Every structure is written in C-alpha cells, then in structure tokens.
PDB file of C-alpha atoms in Angstrom:
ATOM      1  CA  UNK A   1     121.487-122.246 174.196  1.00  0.00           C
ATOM      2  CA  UNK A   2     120.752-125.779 172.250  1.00  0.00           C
ATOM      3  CA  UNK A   3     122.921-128.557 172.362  1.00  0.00           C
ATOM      4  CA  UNK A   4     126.141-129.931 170.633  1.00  0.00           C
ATOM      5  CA  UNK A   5     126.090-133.387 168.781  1.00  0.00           C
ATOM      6  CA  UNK A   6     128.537-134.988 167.685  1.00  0.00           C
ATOM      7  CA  UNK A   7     127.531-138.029 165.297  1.00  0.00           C
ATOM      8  CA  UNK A   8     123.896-137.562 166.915  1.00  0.00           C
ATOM      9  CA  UNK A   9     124.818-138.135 170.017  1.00  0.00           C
ATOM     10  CA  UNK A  10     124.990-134.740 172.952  1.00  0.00           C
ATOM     11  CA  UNK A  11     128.018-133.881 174.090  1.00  0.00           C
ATOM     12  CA  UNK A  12     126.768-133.624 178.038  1.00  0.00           C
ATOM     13  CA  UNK A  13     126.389-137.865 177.453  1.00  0.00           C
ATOM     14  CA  UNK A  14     129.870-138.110 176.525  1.00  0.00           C
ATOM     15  CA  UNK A  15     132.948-138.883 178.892  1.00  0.00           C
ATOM     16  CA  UNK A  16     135.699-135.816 178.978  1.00  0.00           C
ATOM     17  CA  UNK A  17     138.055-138.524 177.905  1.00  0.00           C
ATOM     18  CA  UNK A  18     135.564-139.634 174.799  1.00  0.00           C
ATOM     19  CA  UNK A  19     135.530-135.976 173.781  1.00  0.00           C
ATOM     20  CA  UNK A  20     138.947-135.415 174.070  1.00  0.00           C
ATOM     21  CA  UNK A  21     140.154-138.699 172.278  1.00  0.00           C
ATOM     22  CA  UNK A  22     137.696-137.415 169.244  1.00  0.00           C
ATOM     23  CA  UNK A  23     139.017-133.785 168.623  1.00  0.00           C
ATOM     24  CA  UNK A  24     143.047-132.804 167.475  1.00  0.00           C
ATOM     25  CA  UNK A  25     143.644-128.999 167.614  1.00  0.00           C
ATOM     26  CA  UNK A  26     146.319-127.658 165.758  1.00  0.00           C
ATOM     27  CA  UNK A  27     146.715-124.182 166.901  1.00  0.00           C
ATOM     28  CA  UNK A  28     148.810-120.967 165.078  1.00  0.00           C
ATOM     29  CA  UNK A  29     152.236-121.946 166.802  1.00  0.00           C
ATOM     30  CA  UNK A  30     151.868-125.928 167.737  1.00  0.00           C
ATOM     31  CA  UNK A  31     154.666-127.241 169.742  1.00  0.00           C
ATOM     32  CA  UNK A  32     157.002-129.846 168.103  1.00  0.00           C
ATOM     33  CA  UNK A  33     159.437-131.973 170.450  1.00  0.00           C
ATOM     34  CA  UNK A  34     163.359-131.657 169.824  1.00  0.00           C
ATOM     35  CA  UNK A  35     163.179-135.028 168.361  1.00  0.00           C
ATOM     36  CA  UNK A  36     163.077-137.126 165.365  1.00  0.00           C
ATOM     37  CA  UNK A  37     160.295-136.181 162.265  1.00  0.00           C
ATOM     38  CA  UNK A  38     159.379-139.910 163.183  1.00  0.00           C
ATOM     39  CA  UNK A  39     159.346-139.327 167.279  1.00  0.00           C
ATOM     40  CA  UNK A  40     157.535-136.164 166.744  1.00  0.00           C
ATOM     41  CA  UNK A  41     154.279-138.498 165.484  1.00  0.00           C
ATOM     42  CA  UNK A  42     155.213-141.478 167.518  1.00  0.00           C
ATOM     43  CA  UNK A  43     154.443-139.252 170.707  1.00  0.00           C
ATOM     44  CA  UNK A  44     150.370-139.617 169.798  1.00  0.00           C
ATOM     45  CA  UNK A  45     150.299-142.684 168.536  1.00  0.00           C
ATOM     46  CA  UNK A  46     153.474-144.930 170.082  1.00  0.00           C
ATOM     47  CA  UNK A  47     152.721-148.463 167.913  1.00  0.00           C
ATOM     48  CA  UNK A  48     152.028-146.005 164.527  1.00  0.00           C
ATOM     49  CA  UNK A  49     153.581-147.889 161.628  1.00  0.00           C
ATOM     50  CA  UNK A  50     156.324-146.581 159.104  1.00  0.00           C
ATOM     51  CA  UNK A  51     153.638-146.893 156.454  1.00  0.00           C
ATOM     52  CA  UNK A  52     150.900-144.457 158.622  1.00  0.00           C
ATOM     53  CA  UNK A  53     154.008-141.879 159.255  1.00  0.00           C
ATOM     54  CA  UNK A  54     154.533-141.632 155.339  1.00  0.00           C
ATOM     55  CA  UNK A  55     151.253-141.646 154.387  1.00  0.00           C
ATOM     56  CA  UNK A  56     150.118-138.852 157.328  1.00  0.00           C
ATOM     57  CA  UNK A  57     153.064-136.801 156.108  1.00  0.00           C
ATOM     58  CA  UNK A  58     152.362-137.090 152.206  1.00  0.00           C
ATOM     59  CA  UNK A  59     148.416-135.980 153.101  1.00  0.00           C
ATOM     60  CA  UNK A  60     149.965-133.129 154.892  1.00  0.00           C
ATOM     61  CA  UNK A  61     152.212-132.203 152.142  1.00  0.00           C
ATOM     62  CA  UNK A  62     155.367-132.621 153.824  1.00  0.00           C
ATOM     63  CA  UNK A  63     156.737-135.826 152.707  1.00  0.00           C
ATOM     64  CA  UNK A  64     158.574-134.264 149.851  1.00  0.00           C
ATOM     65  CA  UNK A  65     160.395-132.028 152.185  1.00  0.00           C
ATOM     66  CA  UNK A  66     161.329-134.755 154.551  1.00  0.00           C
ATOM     67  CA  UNK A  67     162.531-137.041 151.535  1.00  0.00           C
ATOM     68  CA  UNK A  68     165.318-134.041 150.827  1.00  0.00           C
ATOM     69  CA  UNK A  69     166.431-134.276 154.208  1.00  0.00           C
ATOM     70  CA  UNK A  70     169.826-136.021 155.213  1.00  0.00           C
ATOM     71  CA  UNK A  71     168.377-138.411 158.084  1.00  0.00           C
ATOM     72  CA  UNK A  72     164.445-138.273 156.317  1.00  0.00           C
ATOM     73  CA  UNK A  73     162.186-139.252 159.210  1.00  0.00           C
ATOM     74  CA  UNK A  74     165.240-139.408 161.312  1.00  0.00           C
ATOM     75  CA  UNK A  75     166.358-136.050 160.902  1.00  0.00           C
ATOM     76  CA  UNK A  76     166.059-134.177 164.525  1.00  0.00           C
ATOM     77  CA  UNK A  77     163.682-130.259 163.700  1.00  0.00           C
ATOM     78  CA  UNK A  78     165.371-128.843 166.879  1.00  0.00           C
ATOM     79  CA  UNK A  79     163.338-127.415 170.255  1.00  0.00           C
ATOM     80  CA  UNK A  80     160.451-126.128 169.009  1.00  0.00           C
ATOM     81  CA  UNK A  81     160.975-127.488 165.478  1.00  0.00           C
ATOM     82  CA  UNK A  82     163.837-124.619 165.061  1.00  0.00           C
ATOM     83  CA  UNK A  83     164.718-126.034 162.108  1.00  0.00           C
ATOM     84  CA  UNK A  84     161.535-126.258 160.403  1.00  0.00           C
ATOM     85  CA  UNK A  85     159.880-123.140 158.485  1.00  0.00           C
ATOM     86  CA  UNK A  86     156.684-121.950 159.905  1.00  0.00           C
ATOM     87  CA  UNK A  87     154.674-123.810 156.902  1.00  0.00           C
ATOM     88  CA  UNK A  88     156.582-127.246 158.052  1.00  0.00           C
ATOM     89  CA  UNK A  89     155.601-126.925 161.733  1.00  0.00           C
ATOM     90  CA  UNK A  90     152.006-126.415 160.480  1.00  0.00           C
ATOM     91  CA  UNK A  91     152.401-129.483 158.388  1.00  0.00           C
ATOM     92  CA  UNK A  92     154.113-131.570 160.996  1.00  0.00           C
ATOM     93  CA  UNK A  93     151.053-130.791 163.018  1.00  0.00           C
ATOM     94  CA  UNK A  94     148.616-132.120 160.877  1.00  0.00           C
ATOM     95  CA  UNK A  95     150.634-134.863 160.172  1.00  0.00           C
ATOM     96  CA  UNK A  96     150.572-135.639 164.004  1.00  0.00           C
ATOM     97  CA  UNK A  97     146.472-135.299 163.891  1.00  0.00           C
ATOM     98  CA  UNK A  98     146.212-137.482 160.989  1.00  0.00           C
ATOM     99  CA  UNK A  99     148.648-140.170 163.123  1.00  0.00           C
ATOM    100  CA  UNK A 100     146.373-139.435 165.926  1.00  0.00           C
ATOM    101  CA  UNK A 101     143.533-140.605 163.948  1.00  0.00           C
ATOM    102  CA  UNK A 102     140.986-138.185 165.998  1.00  0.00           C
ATOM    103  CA  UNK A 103     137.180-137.387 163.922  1.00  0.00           C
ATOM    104  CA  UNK A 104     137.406-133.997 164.564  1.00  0.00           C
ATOM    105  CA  UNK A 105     140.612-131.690 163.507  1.00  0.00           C
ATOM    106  CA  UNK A 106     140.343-127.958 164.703  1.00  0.00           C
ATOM    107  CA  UNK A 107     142.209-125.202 162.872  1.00  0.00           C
ATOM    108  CA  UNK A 108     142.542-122.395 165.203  1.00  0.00           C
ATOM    109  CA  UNK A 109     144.159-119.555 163.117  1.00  0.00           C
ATOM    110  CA  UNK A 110     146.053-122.685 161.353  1.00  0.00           C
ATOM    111  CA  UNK A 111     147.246-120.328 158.412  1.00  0.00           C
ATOM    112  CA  UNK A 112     147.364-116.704 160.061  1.00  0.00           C
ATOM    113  CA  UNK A 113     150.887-116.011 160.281  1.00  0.00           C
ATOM    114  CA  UNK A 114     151.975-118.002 157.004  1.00  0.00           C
ATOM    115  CA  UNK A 115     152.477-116.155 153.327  1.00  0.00           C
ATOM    116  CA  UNK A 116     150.443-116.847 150.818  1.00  0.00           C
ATOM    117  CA  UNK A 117     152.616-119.765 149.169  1.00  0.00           C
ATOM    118  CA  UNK A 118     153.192-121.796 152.433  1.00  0.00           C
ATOM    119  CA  UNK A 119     149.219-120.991 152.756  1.00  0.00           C
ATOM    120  CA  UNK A 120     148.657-122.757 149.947  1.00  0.00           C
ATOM    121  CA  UNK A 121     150.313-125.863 150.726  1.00  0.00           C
ATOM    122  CA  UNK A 122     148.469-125.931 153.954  1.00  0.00           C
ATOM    123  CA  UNK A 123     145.553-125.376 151.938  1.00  0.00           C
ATOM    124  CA  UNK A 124     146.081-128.357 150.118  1.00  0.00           C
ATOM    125  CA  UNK A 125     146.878-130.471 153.188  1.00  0.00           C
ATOM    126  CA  UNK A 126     143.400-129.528 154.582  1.00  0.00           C
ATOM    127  CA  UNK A 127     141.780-130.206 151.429  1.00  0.00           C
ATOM    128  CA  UNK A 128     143.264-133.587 151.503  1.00  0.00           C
ATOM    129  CA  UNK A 129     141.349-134.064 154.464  1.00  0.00           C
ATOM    130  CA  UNK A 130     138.113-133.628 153.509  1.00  0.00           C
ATOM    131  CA  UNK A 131     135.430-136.265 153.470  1.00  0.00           C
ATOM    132  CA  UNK A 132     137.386-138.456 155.995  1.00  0.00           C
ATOM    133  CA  UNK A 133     137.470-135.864 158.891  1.00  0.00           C
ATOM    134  CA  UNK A 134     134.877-133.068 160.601  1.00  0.00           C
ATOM    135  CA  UNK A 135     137.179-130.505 159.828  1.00  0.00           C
ATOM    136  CA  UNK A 136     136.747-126.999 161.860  1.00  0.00           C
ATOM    137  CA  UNK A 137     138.740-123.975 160.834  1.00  0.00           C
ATOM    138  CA  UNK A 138     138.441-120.817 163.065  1.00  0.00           C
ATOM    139  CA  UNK A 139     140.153-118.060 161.019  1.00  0.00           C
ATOM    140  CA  UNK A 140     140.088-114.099 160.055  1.00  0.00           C
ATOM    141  CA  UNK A 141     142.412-114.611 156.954  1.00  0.00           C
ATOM    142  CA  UNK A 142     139.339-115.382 154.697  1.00  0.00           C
ATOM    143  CA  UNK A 143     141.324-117.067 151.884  1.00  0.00           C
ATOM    144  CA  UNK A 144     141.123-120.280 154.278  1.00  0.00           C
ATOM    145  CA  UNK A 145     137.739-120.795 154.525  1.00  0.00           C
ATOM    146  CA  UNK A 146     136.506-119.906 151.103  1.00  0.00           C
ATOM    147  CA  UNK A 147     136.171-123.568 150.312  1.00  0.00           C
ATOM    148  CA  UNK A 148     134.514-124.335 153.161  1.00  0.00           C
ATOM    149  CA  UNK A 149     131.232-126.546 153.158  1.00  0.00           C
ATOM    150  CA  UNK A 150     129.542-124.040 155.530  1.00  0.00           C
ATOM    151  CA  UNK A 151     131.058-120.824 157.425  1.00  0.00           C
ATOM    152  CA  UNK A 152     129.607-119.245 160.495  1.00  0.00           C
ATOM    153  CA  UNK A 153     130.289-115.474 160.630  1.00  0.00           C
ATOM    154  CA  UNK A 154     131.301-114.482 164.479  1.00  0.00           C
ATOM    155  CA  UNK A 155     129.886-110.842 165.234  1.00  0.00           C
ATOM    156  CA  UNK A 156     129.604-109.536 168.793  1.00  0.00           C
ATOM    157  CA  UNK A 157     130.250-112.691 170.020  1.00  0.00           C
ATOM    158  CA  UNK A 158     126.975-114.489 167.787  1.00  0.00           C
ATOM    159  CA  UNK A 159     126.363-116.080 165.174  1.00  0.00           C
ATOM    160  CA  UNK A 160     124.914-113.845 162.751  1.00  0.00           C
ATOM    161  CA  UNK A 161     125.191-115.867 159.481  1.00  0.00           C
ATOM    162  CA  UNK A 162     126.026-118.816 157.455  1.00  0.00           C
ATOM    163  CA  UNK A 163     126.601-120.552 154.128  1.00  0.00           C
ATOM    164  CA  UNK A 164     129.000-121.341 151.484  1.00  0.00           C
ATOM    165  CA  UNK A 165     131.646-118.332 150.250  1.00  0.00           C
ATOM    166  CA  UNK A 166     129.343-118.442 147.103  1.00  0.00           C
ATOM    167  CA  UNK A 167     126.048-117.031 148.965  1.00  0.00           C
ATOM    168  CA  UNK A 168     127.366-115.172 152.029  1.00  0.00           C
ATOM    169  CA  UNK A 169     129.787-112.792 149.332  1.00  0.00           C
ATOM    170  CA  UNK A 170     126.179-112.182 147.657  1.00  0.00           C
ATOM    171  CA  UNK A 171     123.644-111.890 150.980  1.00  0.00           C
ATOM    172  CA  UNK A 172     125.649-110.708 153.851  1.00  0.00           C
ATOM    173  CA  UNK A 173     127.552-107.730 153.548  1.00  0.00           C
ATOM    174  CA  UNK A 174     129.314-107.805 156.165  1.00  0.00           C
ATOM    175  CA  UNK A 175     131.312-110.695 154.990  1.00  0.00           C
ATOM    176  CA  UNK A 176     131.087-109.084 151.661  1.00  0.00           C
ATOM    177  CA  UNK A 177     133.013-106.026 152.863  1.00  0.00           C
ATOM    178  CA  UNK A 178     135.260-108.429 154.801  1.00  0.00           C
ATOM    179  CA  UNK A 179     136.173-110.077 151.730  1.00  0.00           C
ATOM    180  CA  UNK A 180     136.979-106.745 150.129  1.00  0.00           C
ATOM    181  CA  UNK A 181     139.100-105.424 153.149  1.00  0.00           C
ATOM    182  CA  UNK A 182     141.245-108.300 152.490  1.00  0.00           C
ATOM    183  CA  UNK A 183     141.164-108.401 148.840  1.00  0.00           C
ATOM    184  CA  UNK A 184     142.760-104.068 149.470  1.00  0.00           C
ATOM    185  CA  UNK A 185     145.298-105.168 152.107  1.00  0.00           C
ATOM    186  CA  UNK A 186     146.741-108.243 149.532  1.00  0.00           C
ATOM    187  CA  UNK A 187     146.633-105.744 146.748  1.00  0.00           C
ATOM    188  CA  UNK A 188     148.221-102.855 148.575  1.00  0.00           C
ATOM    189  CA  UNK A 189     151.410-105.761 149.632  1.00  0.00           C
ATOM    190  CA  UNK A 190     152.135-106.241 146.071  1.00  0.00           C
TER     191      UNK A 190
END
C-alpha cells in the first residue's frame, strides 16, 4: 500500500519510458558487449565524449586499470567481458550508468560474488557516487550497506525496520545477529 515518489512526483503519473530513462540497474553478473572499453559505454550514450568516458571510468575506479592496458579504451574485454575480472565487469557497469547519466542507480547484489578487496574498490566507486545520484543497493553481504544513509531490513517479505548501521546494530536484533553471522563466517575464512 502507499505510493512511490520519485522527486515528489507518483510514479502511476509517470510515462514507462520516463521511469525507465531515470533508473540504471547494475545487477550481480551485468552483460558487457565483445567490444571496445570505449564501445561498451558508447552503447548507452552514442554522442558520450572522450572526456565523460574517462571521467565515468575514474568515478568507477577503473581508469587505472584501463590506463595499463595495451589498446586503453580501445582494448576489446571479450564476449561477456572474458577478459575482465569479476571486480572490472562490476566497474565497467557503473561506468556505463554513470555514461548513462540516469537519477537513480540500483545495486542488485552489486558486490555478492566479489572478495573482499575487489569489494572494496566497488565500495569506493559507489561512494563516489553519493550526493549526485539516488543510489539503491539491495544486498545480503552487509559490509555494503553499512554506510548507507538509511537501510530497510526485508523480513517475510516486509519491511520490518530502518535506519543507519549505527542504530539498527543497537535496536533491532535481528540485524544485530545478522551482522554477527557475518562477522563468524569472515572470521572462520581466515
């Protein structure tokens, strides 16, 4: 029940195509093109400048990487972005939704399958983001929301709380024994 507003305004008064042009999703396995770094973020954006590419890929953390490269921007990542680690398709992808220019970037379980160092960068890339961007990260790896402005925690299919890390660890505890579970599991690894 309620509604959904984005900047004030309810979604059921927007066009599908309004909604859509506003909102980038970058999912746990996005899809990159067996092109050129530079093709893969001219496919949202065809008239992007050189400048935005570089700029898109150094928010995302990536233009290091692609400055070590043979062909830079040039160089082809293979079907699939074979030739990219996992972290680098992640970053490619936000790179793409920064090109894309959208208001809204959705993580959906951005950061599950990466280890804790590629994490990090990605981590980074996302904080880069903030302030400029409605930025919404669905995730069960808890060390990716921690710095979140507000987190809604999903039980039974409801929302049965929310708040910063800082007040949910000390009010709720299920999120408090969430936070532990993964706190044993990263322990236990090492």
């Amino acid at each position: 029940s309620g509604n959904i507003l984005i900047d004030g305004k309810d979604i059921k008064d927007l066009s599908e195509k309004s909604i859509r042009g506003n909102i980038t999703i970058i999912s746990q396995n996005p899809y990159i093109f067996n092109m050129s770094i530079k093709d893969n973020l001219k496919l949202v954006k065809d008239d992007v400048t050189d400048e935005e590419i570089v700029n898109a890929c150094k928010l995302a953390c990536l233009d290091d990487y692609i400055c070590t490269l043979p062909g830079k921007y040039d160089t082809v990542v293979g079907e699939g972005g074979v030739n990219l680690s996992g972290g680098q398709r992640q970053r490619l992808a936000i790179a793409r939704a920064l090109v894309q220019n959208t208001k809204i970037i959705l993580f959906d379980e951005a950061t599950s399958a990466l280890d804790n160092e590629t994490q990090s960068k990605i981590q980074k890339a996302i904080d880069n983001l903030k302030g400029n961007y409605t930025i919404i990260i669905i995730a069960h790896r808890l060390s990716t929301i921690v710095n979140c402005d507000k987190i809604f925690i999903l039980e039974d299919g409801k929302i049965s709380d929310s708040g910063t890390h800082k007040i949910l660890i000390k009010t709720n505890e299920y999120y408090k024994k969430l936070c532990e579970t993964e706190l044993l599991e990263k322990d236990e690894k090492l």
